[in-house]
PDB file of C-alpha atoms and ligand atoms in Angstrom:
ATOM      1  CA  MET I  27      50.790   7.189   1.268  1.00  0.00           C
ATOM      2  CA  THR I  28      51.958   4.427  -0.648  1.00  0.00           C
ATOM      3  CA  TYR I  29      49.613   1.159  -1.828  1.00  0.00           C
ATOM      4  CA  SER I  30      51.037  -1.797  -4.111  1.00  0.00           C
ATOM      5  CA  ALA I  31      48.770  -1.774  -7.455  1.00  0.00           C
ATOM      6  CA  HIS I  32      48.423  -4.876  -9.803  1.00  0.00           C
ATOM      7  CA  PHE I  33      48.982  -3.580 -13.089  1.00  0.00           C
ATOM      8  CA  ARG I  34      48.278  -5.456 -16.623  1.00  0.00           C
ATOM      9  CA  ILE I  35      50.329  -4.598 -19.653  1.00  0.00           C
ATOM     10  CA  TRP I  36      50.129  -5.701 -23.005  1.00  0.00           C
ATOM     11  CA  ARG I  37      53.334  -6.935 -24.247  1.00  0.00           C
ATOM     12  CA  GLY I  38      54.280  -7.902 -27.777  1.00  0.00           C
ATOM     13  CA  SER I  39      54.521  -7.151 -31.273  1.00  0.00           C
ATOM     14  CA  ALA I  40      52.366  -7.147 -34.639  1.00  0.00           C
ATOM     15  CA  ALA I  41      53.062 -11.254 -34.338  1.00  0.00           C
ATOM     16  CA  GLY I  42      51.301 -11.260 -31.126  1.00  0.00           C
ATOM     17  CA  GLY I  43      51.272 -10.796 -27.616  1.00  0.00           C
ATOM     18  CA  SER I  44      49.587 -11.229 -24.105  1.00  0.00           C
ATOM     19  CA  LEU I  45      49.123  -9.400 -20.740  1.00  0.00           C
ATOM     20  CA  GLN I  46      52.034  -9.466 -18.508  1.00  0.00           C
ATOM     21  CA  ASP I  47      51.293  -9.146 -14.674  1.00  0.00           C
ATOM     22  CA  PHE I  48      53.189  -6.389 -12.278  1.00  0.00           C
ATOM     23  CA  ASP I  49      52.731  -5.447  -8.832  1.00  0.00           C
ATOM     24  CA  VAL I  50      53.993  -2.017  -8.393  1.00  0.00           C
ATOM     25  CA  ASP I  51      54.111   1.060  -5.784  1.00  0.00           C
ATOM     26  CA  VAL I  52      51.834   3.855  -5.987  1.00  0.00           C
ATOM     27  CA  SER I  53      51.858   7.199  -4.346  1.00  0.00           C
ATOM     28  CA  GLU I  54      49.500   9.559  -4.207  1.00  0.00           C
ATOM     29  CA  GLY I  55      48.698  11.947  -6.759  1.00  0.00           C
ATOM     30  CA  GLU I  56      50.838  10.074  -9.350  1.00  0.00           C
ATOM     31  CA  VAL I  57      49.058   8.623 -12.437  1.00  0.00           C
ATOM     32  CA  VAL I  58      49.107   5.706 -14.907  1.00  0.00           C
ATOM     33  CA  LEU I  59      52.150   7.204 -16.993  1.00  0.00           C
ATOM     34  CA  ASP I  60      54.066   7.114 -13.363  1.00  0.00           C
ATOM     35  CA  ILE I  61      53.325   3.915 -13.189  1.00  0.00           C
ATOM     36  CA  VAL I  62      54.193   2.514 -16.202  1.00  0.00           C
ATOM     37  CA  HIS I  63      57.730   4.443 -15.605  1.00  0.00           C
ATOM     38  CA  ARG I  64      58.276   2.864 -12.756  1.00  0.00           C
ATOM     39  CA  ILE I  65      57.630  -0.667 -14.170  1.00  0.00           C
ATOM     40  CA  GLN I  66      59.758  -0.093 -16.826  1.00  0.00           C
ATOM     41  CA  ALA I  67      62.624   1.614 -14.457  1.00  0.00           C
ATOM     42  CA  THR I  68      62.264  -1.266 -11.838  1.00  0.00           C
ATOM     43  CA  GLN I  69      60.751  -4.637 -13.396  1.00  0.00           C
ATOM     44  CA  ALA I  70      60.676  -4.257 -17.443  1.00  0.00           C
ATOM     45  CA  PRO I  71      63.290  -2.249 -18.888  1.00  0.00           C
ATOM     46  CA  ASP I  72      62.652  -3.158 -22.385  1.00  0.00           C
ATOM     47  CA  LEU I  73      58.875  -2.246 -22.147  1.00  0.00           C
ATOM     48  CA  ALA I  74      57.967   0.224 -25.388  1.00  0.00           C
ATOM     49  CA  VAL I  75      55.838   3.130 -24.167  1.00  0.00           C
ATOM     50  CA  ARG I  76      55.204   6.662 -26.323  1.00  0.00           C
ATOM     51  CA  TRP I  77      55.395   9.692 -24.298  1.00  0.00           C
ATOM     52  CA  ASN I  78      56.588  13.198 -24.423  1.00  0.00           C
ATOM     53  CA  CYS I  79      55.184  16.011 -22.389  1.00  0.00           C
ATOM     54  CA  LYS I  80      53.482  14.643 -19.252  1.00  0.00           C
ATOM     55  CA  ALA I  81      51.091  17.428 -18.721  1.00  0.00           C
ATOM     56  CA  GLY I  82      48.333  16.329 -21.219  1.00  0.00           C
ATOM     57  CA  LYS I  83      49.756  18.484 -24.276  1.00  0.00           C
ATOM     58  CA  CYS I  84      51.781  16.398 -26.798  1.00  0.00           C
ATOM     59  CA  GLY I  85      49.173  13.564 -27.698  1.00  0.00           C
ATOM     60  CA  SER I  86      51.485  10.742 -27.149  1.00  0.00           C
ATOM     61  CA  CYS I  87      50.728   8.702 -24.637  1.00  0.00           C
ATOM     62  CA  SER I  88      47.640   7.699 -25.745  1.00  0.00           C
ATOM     63  CA  ALA I  89      46.615   4.023 -24.720  1.00  0.00           C
ATOM     64  CA  GLU I  90      43.294   1.731 -23.478  1.00  0.00           C
ATOM     65  CA  VAL I  91      43.415   1.828 -19.448  1.00  0.00           C
ATOM     66  CA  ASN I  92      40.261  -0.351 -18.397  1.00  0.00           C
ATOM     67  CA  GLY I  93      39.372  -0.808 -21.919  1.00  0.00           C
ATOM     68  CA  ARG I  94      38.931   2.860 -21.878  1.00  0.00           C
ATOM     69  CA  PRO I  95      40.825   5.086 -24.821  1.00  0.00           C
ATOM     70  CA  ARG I  96      42.661   7.590 -22.179  1.00  0.00           C
ATOM     71  CA  LEU I  97      45.623  10.108 -22.164  1.00  0.00           C
ATOM     72  CA  MET I  98      48.338   8.005 -19.539  1.00  0.00           C
ATOM     73  CA  CYS I  99      49.546  11.213 -17.728  1.00  0.00           C
ATOM     74  CA  MET I 100      46.528  12.584 -17.335  1.00  0.00           C
ATOM     75  CA  THR I 101      44.683   9.568 -15.823  1.00  0.00           C
ATOM     76  CA  ARG I 102      45.133   9.609 -12.112  1.00  0.00           C
ATOM     77  CA  MET I 103      45.871   6.296 -10.360  1.00  0.00           C
ATOM     78  CA  SER I 104      42.804   8.149  -7.619  1.00  0.00           C
ATOM     79  CA  VAL I 105      40.258   7.094 -10.118  1.00  0.00           C
ATOM     80  CA  PHE I 106      40.383   3.412  -9.422  1.00  0.00           C
ATOM     81  CA  THR I 107      40.346   1.873  -6.062  1.00  0.00           C
ATOM     82  CA  GLU I 108      43.188   0.286  -4.434  1.00  0.00           C
ATOM     83  CA  ASP I 109      42.733  -3.140  -5.060  1.00  0.00           C
ATOM     84  CA  GLU I 110      41.358  -2.726  -8.590  1.00  0.00           C
ATOM     85  CA  ALA I 111      43.663  -4.191 -11.521  1.00  0.00           C
ATOM     86  CA  VAL I 112      44.425  -1.413 -13.761  1.00  0.00           C
ATOM     87  CA  THR I 113      45.016  -3.078 -17.296  1.00  0.00           C
ATOM     88  CA  VAL I 114      46.975  -1.053 -19.738  1.00  0.00           C
ATOM     89  CA  THR I 115      46.640  -1.789 -23.456  1.00  0.00           C
ATOM     90  CA  PRO I 116      47.680  -0.445 -27.014  1.00  0.00           C
ATOM     91  CA  LEU I 117      45.058   1.776 -28.941  1.00  0.00           C
ATOM     92  CA  ARG I 118      43.124  -1.002 -30.823  1.00  0.00           C
ATOM     93  CA  ALA I 119      42.282   1.191 -33.951  1.00  0.00           C
ATOM     94  CA  PHE I 120      45.641   1.427 -35.343  1.00  0.00           C
ATOM     95  CA  PRO I 121      48.451  -1.392 -35.813  1.00  0.00           C
ATOM     96  CA  VAL I 122      51.005  -2.694 -33.157  1.00  0.00           C
ATOM     97  CA  LEU I 123      54.362  -1.513 -32.910  1.00  0.00           C
ATOM     98  CA  ARG I 124      55.474  -3.012 -29.620  1.00  0.00           C
ATOM     99  CA  ASP I 125      53.673  -3.226 -26.266  1.00  0.00           C
ATOM    100  CA  LEU I 126      52.146   0.273 -25.898  1.00  0.00           C
ATOM    101  CA  VAL I 127      53.668   1.662 -29.123  1.00  0.00           C
ATOM    102  CA  THR I 128      51.308   1.616 -32.428  1.00  0.00           C
ATOM    103  CA  ASP I 129      51.386   2.797 -35.898  1.00  0.00           C
ATOM    104  CA  VAL I 130      49.259   6.040 -36.002  1.00  0.00           C
ATOM    105  CA  SER I 131      51.039   6.734 -39.190  1.00  0.00           C
ATOM    106  CA  PHE I 132      47.150   6.306 -40.982  1.00  0.00           C
ATOM    107  CA  ASN I 133      46.367   9.807 -39.804  1.00  0.00           C
ATOM    108  CA  TYR I 134      49.407  11.523 -40.891  1.00  0.00           C
ATOM    109  CA  THR I 135      47.838  10.051 -44.725  1.00  0.00           C
ATOM    110  CA  LYS I 136      44.161  10.902 -43.664  1.00  0.00           C
ATOM    111  CA  ALA I 137      45.687  14.414 -42.627  1.00  0.00           C
ATOM    112  CA  ARG I 138      47.857  15.180 -45.895  1.00  0.00           C
ATOM    113  CA  GLU I 139      44.514  14.145 -47.760  1.00  0.00           C
ATOM    114  CA  VAL I 140      43.070  17.466 -46.444  1.00  0.00           C
ATOM    115  CA  PRO I 141      43.626  20.760 -48.892  1.00  0.00           C
ATOM    116  CA  SER I 142      45.434  23.203 -47.027  1.00  0.00           C
ATOM    117  CA  PHE I 143      43.934  26.462 -46.205  1.00  0.00           C
ATOM    118  CA  ALA I 144      43.501  28.637 -48.929  1.00  0.00           C
ATOM    119  CA  PRO I 145      42.748  32.157 -48.849  1.00  0.00           C
ATOM    120  CA  PRO I 146      41.490  34.661 -51.576  1.00  0.00           C
ATOM    121  CA  GLU I 147      44.571  35.306 -53.676  1.00  0.00           C
ATOM    122  CA  GLY I 148      46.629  38.912 -53.070  1.00  0.00           C
ATOM    123  CA  LEU I 149      45.033  39.484 -49.958  1.00  0.00           C
ATOM    124  CA  ALA I 150      47.642  41.932 -48.557  1.00  0.00           C
ATOM    125  CA  PRO I 151      49.043  41.940 -44.955  1.00  0.00           C
ATOM    126  CA  GLY I 152      45.994  43.501 -42.661  1.00  0.00           C
ATOM    127  CA  GLU I 153      43.290  43.060 -44.786  1.00  0.00           C
ATOM    128  CA  PHE I 154      43.394  39.425 -43.316  1.00  0.00           C
ATOM    129  CA  ARG I 155      40.381  40.135 -40.658  1.00  0.00           C
ATOM    130  CA  MET I 156      38.062  38.195 -39.140  1.00  0.00           C
ATOM    131  CA  GLN I 157      34.737  38.580 -36.681  1.00  0.00           C
ATOM    132  CA  GLN I 158      35.695  37.130 -33.455  1.00  0.00           C
ATOM    133  CA  VAL I 159      32.832  35.104 -33.622  1.00  0.00           C
ATOM    134  CA  ASP I 160      34.684  33.279 -36.104  1.00  0.00           C
ATOM    135  CA  VAL I 161      38.053  32.864 -34.382  1.00  0.00           C
ATOM    136  CA  ASP I 162      36.399  31.281 -31.313  1.00  0.00           C
ATOM    137  CA  ARG I 163      34.587  28.578 -33.779  1.00  0.00           C
ATOM    138  CA  SER I 164      37.726  27.463 -35.239  1.00  0.00           C
ATOM    139  CA  GLN I 165      39.806  28.103 -31.826  1.00  0.00           C
ATOM    140  CA  GLU I 166      37.473  25.049 -30.696  1.00  0.00           C
ATOM    141  CA  PHE I 167      38.991  22.874 -33.193  1.00  0.00           C
ATOM    142  CA  ARG I 168      42.587  24.344 -32.646  1.00  0.00           C
ATOM    143  CA  LYS I 169      42.634  22.966 -29.191  1.00  0.00           C
ATOM    144  CA  CYS I 170      43.100  19.613 -30.991  1.00  0.00           C
ATOM    145  CA  ILE I 171      46.560  17.887 -29.613  1.00  0.00           C
ATOM    146  CA  GLU I 172      46.177  15.265 -32.402  1.00  0.00           C
ATOM    147  CA  CYS I 173      46.020  12.081 -29.626  1.00  0.00           C
ATOM    148  CA  PHE I 174      43.904  10.156 -31.912  1.00  0.00           C
ATOM    149  CA  LEU I 175      42.045   9.032 -29.184  1.00  0.00           C
ATOM    150  CA  CYS I 176      38.724   9.911 -31.338  1.00  0.00           C
ATOM    151  CA  GLN I 177      39.778   8.150 -33.646  1.00  0.00           C
ATOM    152  CA  ASN I 178      40.731   5.016 -32.009  1.00  0.00           C
ATOM    153  CA  VAL I 179      37.341   4.436 -30.425  1.00  0.00           C
ATOM    154  CA  CYS I 180      35.563   5.192 -33.845  1.00  0.00           C
ATOM    155  CA  HIS I 181      33.736   2.304 -35.032  1.00  0.00           C
ATOM    156  CA  VAL I 182      33.675   3.057 -38.375  1.00  0.00           C
ATOM    157  CA  ILE I 183      37.660   2.260 -38.364  1.00  0.00           C
ATOM    158  CA  ARG I 184      38.138   0.491 -34.924  1.00  0.00           C
ATOM    159  CA  ASP I 185      35.574  -2.652 -36.220  1.00  0.00           C
ATOM    160  CA  HIS I 186      36.714  -2.431 -40.205  1.00  0.00           C
ATOM    161  CA  GLU I 187      39.636  -2.147 -41.281  1.00  0.00           C
ATOM    162  CA  ASP I 188      38.536  -1.673 -44.900  1.00  0.00           C
ATOM    163  CA  ASN I 189      36.651   1.121 -43.846  1.00  0.00           C
ATOM    164  CA  LYS I 190      40.015   3.030 -43.803  1.00  0.00           C
ATOM    165  CA  PRO I 191      40.791   4.412 -47.094  1.00  0.00           C
ATOM    166  CA  ALA I 192      37.499   5.869 -47.505  1.00  0.00           C
ATOM    167  CA  PHE I 193      37.175   7.216 -43.979  1.00  0.00           C
ATOM    168  CA  ALA I 194      39.350  10.526 -42.401  1.00  0.00           C
ATOM    169  CA  GLY I 195      37.679  10.196 -39.215  1.00  0.00           C
ATOM    170  CA  PRO I 196      36.439  12.563 -36.561  1.00  0.00           C
ATOM    171  CA  ARG I 197      39.731  14.356 -36.016  1.00  0.00           C
ATOM    172  CA  PHE I 198      39.848  15.182 -39.642  1.00  0.00           C
ATOM    173  CA  PHE I 199      36.306  15.751 -39.783  1.00  0.00           C
ATOM    174  CA  ALA I 200      36.909  18.506 -37.106  1.00  0.00           C
ATOM    175  CA  ARG I 201      39.730  19.969 -39.505  1.00  0.00           C
ATOM    176  CA  LEU I 202      37.442  19.876 -42.582  1.00  0.00           C
ATOM    177  CA  ALA I 203      34.953  21.721 -40.592  1.00  0.00           C
ATOM    178  CA  GLU I 204      37.177  24.205 -39.035  1.00  0.00           C
ATOM    179  CA  LEU I 205      38.537  24.973 -42.732  1.00  0.00           C
ATOM    180  CA  GLU I 206      34.985  25.127 -43.910  1.00  0.00           C
ATOM    181  CA  MET I 207      33.854  27.875 -41.545  1.00  0.00           C
ATOM    182  CA  HIS I 208      36.633  29.852 -41.810  1.00  0.00           C
ATOM    183  CA  PRO I 209      35.522  33.003 -43.686  1.00  0.00           C
ATOM    184  CA  LEU I 210      38.339  33.513 -45.752  1.00  0.00           C
ATOM    185  CA  ASP I 211      38.690  29.919 -47.020  1.00  0.00           C
ATOM    186  CA  THR I 212      38.122  29.378 -50.572  1.00  0.00           C
ATOM    187  CA  VAL I 213      38.235  25.952 -51.265  1.00  0.00           C
ATOM    188  CA  ASP I 214      34.620  24.497 -51.217  1.00  0.00           C
ATOM    189  CA  ARG I 215      34.913  21.487 -48.519  1.00  0.00           C
ATOM    190  CA  ARG I 216      31.916  19.747 -48.881  1.00  0.00           C
ATOM    191  CA  LYS I 217      31.839  17.853 -51.714  1.00  0.00           C
ATOM    192  CA  ARG I 218      34.935  16.243 -50.743  1.00  0.00           C
ATOM    193  CA  SER I 219      33.811  15.872 -47.364  1.00  0.00           C
ATOM    194  CA  GLN I 220      31.366  13.096 -48.646  1.00  0.00           C
ATOM    195  CA  GLU I 221      32.987  11.594 -51.825  1.00  0.00           C
ATOM    196  CA  GLN I 222      36.577  11.540 -50.308  1.00  0.00           C
ATOM    197  CA  HIS I 223      36.554  11.855 -46.800  1.00  0.00           C
ATOM    198  CA  GLY I 224      33.516   9.619 -45.864  1.00  0.00           C
ATOM    199  CA  ILE I 225      31.524  11.548 -43.600  1.00  0.00           C
ATOM    200  CA  GLY I 226      28.327  10.519 -44.706  1.00  0.00           C
ATOM    201  CA  MET I 227      30.034   7.266 -43.234  1.00  0.00           C
ATOM    202  CA  CYS I 228      29.602   8.437 -39.653  1.00  0.00           C
ATOM    203  CA  ASN I 229      26.430   7.936 -37.817  1.00  0.00           C
ATOM    204  CA  ILE I 230      26.524  10.354 -35.044  1.00  0.00           C
ATOM    205  CA  THR I 231      27.331   7.612 -32.119  1.00  0.00           C
ATOM    206  CA  LYS I 232      29.487  10.436 -30.658  1.00  0.00           C
ATOM    207  CA  CYS I 233      31.893   7.865 -28.966  1.00  0.00           C
ATOM    208  CA  CYS I 234      34.373  10.561 -30.587  1.00  0.00           C
ATOM    209  CA  SER I 235      33.640  13.445 -28.559  1.00  0.00           C
ATOM    210  CA  GLU I 236      32.898  11.527 -24.993  1.00  0.00           C
ATOM    211  CA  VAL I 237      37.307  10.338 -25.231  1.00  0.00           C
ATOM    212  CA  CYS I 238      38.390  13.578 -26.446  1.00  0.00           C
ATOM    213  CA  PRO I 239      40.823  15.076 -23.863  1.00  0.00           C
ATOM    214  CA  GLU I 240      40.789  18.646 -24.838  1.00  0.00           C
ATOM    215  CA  GLY I 241      36.958  18.565 -24.551  1.00  0.00           C
ATOM    216  CA  ILE I 242      36.164  19.611 -28.177  1.00  0.00           C
ATOM    217  CA  LYS I 243      32.655  18.771 -29.203  1.00  0.00           C
ATOM    218  CA  ILE I 244      33.566  16.932 -32.354  1.00  0.00           C
ATOM    219  CA  THR I 245      30.184  15.697 -33.734  1.00  0.00           C
ATOM    220  CA  ASP I 246      28.014  18.591 -32.397  1.00  0.00           C
ATOM    221  CA  ASN I 247      29.753  21.250 -33.428  1.00  0.00           C
ATOM    222  CA  ALA I 248      31.837  19.678 -36.370  1.00  0.00           C
ATOM    223  CA  ILE I 249      30.167  16.599 -38.117  1.00  0.00           C
ATOM    224  CA  ILE I 250      26.330  17.471 -37.587  1.00  0.00           C
ATOM    225  CA  PRO I 251      27.188  21.203 -39.098  1.00  0.00           C
ATOM    226  CA  MET I 252      29.395  19.639 -42.205  1.00  0.00           C
ATOM    227  CA  LYS I 253      26.818  16.825 -42.469  1.00  0.00           C
ATOM    228  CA  GLU I 254      24.009  19.922 -42.501  1.00  0.00           C
ATOM    229  CA  ARG I 255      26.179  21.253 -45.126  1.00  0.00           C
ATOM    230  CA  VAL I 256      26.676  18.790 -47.332  1.00  0.00           C
ATOM    231  CA  ALA I 257      22.668  18.047 -47.049  1.00  0.00           C
ATOM    232  CA  ASP I 258      22.564  21.542 -47.928  1.00  0.00           C
ATOM    233  CA  ARG I 259      24.447  21.245 -51.345  1.00  0.00           C
ATOM    234  CA  LYS I 260      23.092  17.923 -52.344  1.00  0.00           C
ATOM    235  CA  TYR I 261      19.294  18.925 -52.315  1.00  0.00           C
ATOM    236  CA  ASP I 262      19.666  22.631 -52.920  1.00  0.00           C
ATOM    237  CA  PRO I 263      16.650  22.603 -55.523  1.00  0.00           C
ATOM    238  CA  VAL I 264      18.297  25.477 -57.226  1.00  0.00           C
ATOM    239  CA  ARG I 265      21.197  23.522 -57.522  1.00  0.00           C
ATOM    240  CA  TRP I 266      19.560  20.430 -58.140  1.00  0.00           C
ATOM    241  CA  LEU I 267      17.459  22.608 -61.121  1.00  0.00           C
ATOM    242  CA  GLY I 268      20.772  23.791 -62.268  1.00  0.00           C
ATOM    243  CA  ALA I 269      22.496  20.820 -62.948  1.00  0.00           C
ATOM    244  CA  ARG I 270      19.529  19.443 -64.325  1.00  0.00           C
ATOM    245  CA  ILE I 271      19.189  22.098 -66.923  1.00  0.00           C
ATOM    246  CA  GLY I 272      23.062  21.652 -67.146  1.00  0.00           C
ATOM    247  CA  ARG I 273      23.081  17.891 -68.625  1.00  0.00           C
ATOM    248  CA  ARG I 274      20.177  19.211 -71.149  1.00  0.00           C
TER     249      ARG I 274
HETATM  250 FE1  SF4 L   8      42.485  13.601 -29.471  1.00  0.00          FE
HETATM  251 FE2  SF4 L   8      40.101  15.342 -29.248  1.00  0.00          FE
HETATM  252 FE3  SF4 L   8      41.724  16.044 -31.397  1.00  0.00          FE
HETATM  253 FE4  SF4 L   8      40.403  13.404 -31.392  1.00  0.00          FE
HETATM  254  S1  SF4 L   8      39.525  15.966 -31.867  1.00  0.00           S
HETATM  255  S2  SF4 L   8      42.834  13.965 -31.881  1.00  0.00           S
HETATM  256  S3  SF4 L   8      40.307  13.276 -29.421  1.00  0.00           S
HETATM  257  S4  SF4 L   8      42.317  16.119 -29.074  1.00  0.00           S
HETATM  258 FE1  F3S L   9      32.798   8.198 -35.326  1.00  0.00          FE
HETATM  259 FE2  F3S L   9      32.387  10.292 -33.809  1.00  0.00          FE
HETATM  260 FE3  F3S L   9      30.766   9.723 -36.107  1.00  0.00          FE
HETATM  261  S1  F3S L   9      32.604   8.129 -33.189  1.00  0.00           S
HETATM  262  S2  F3S L   9      30.470   7.595 -36.209  1.00  0.00           S
HETATM  263  S3  F3S L   9      33.349  10.081 -35.845  1.00  0.00           S
HETATM  264  S4  F3S L   9      30.228  10.671 -34.192  1.00  0.00           S
HETATM  265 FE1  FES L  10      52.158  14.056 -23.367  1.00  0.00          FE
HETATM  266 FE2  FES L  10      50.526  12.957 -21.931  1.00  0.00          FE
HETATM  267  S1  FES L  10      52.826  12.289 -22.487  1.00  0.00           S
HETATM  268  S2  FES L  10      49.756  14.379 -23.727  1.00  0.00           S
END
């Protein structure tokens, strides 16, 4: 069964742009990315859109659909009524390059700021063992496909460009938690999380967890435990006393 849908797609560049209207056929079972591709094939060949896998695994096709950050390839047309206009706009937290394509290099900069996994020196192959419970815990964070929907929706940077230098964002809090909870990682990431990555600026709104297509409980399983570890380190009375004595 086919029907005609009304799409509104943002077109433009860093200099500015506007919504452009399209009427386009939709068939049963199609997703938003199929329709964007049909528009590109039949009405707007120069429409810029980033995608790759069409299977919810590459994290490329992130956009805002009717105001909600989503993967276009995983958003079925059946979630909208046939007479509902579908508005597709680029991610708002990152600079627009063209049409639906944004410059997400902020995230790569933040990724490079997280020190990599550092196992104890001299650990031979075969001595590298973990309990299943530790494997399971980091497995959740390793499902991340780096779609950056969580980064896009977090109000700390979405509404405040000037916070970007000091704030790594939820995706990288999950990475920090993954490494901090790894039993063989030797780097103490608690002080860094506070001072270099800005975890204190997160006020636990949980919007990041709500939009994650992998269902990662970013706030509950990464950010809150990391905040607790940061607080433990900061307010541990033994450490506090040690620091006072050390200053004398
Ligand atoms: Fe995307 Fe979830 Fe990874 Fe954030 S944590 S980048 S929302 S997959
Ligand atoms: Fe932002 Fe998620 Fe915290 S949306 S404020 S990082 S809970
Ligand atoms: Fe790969 Fe959508 S095209 S996640």
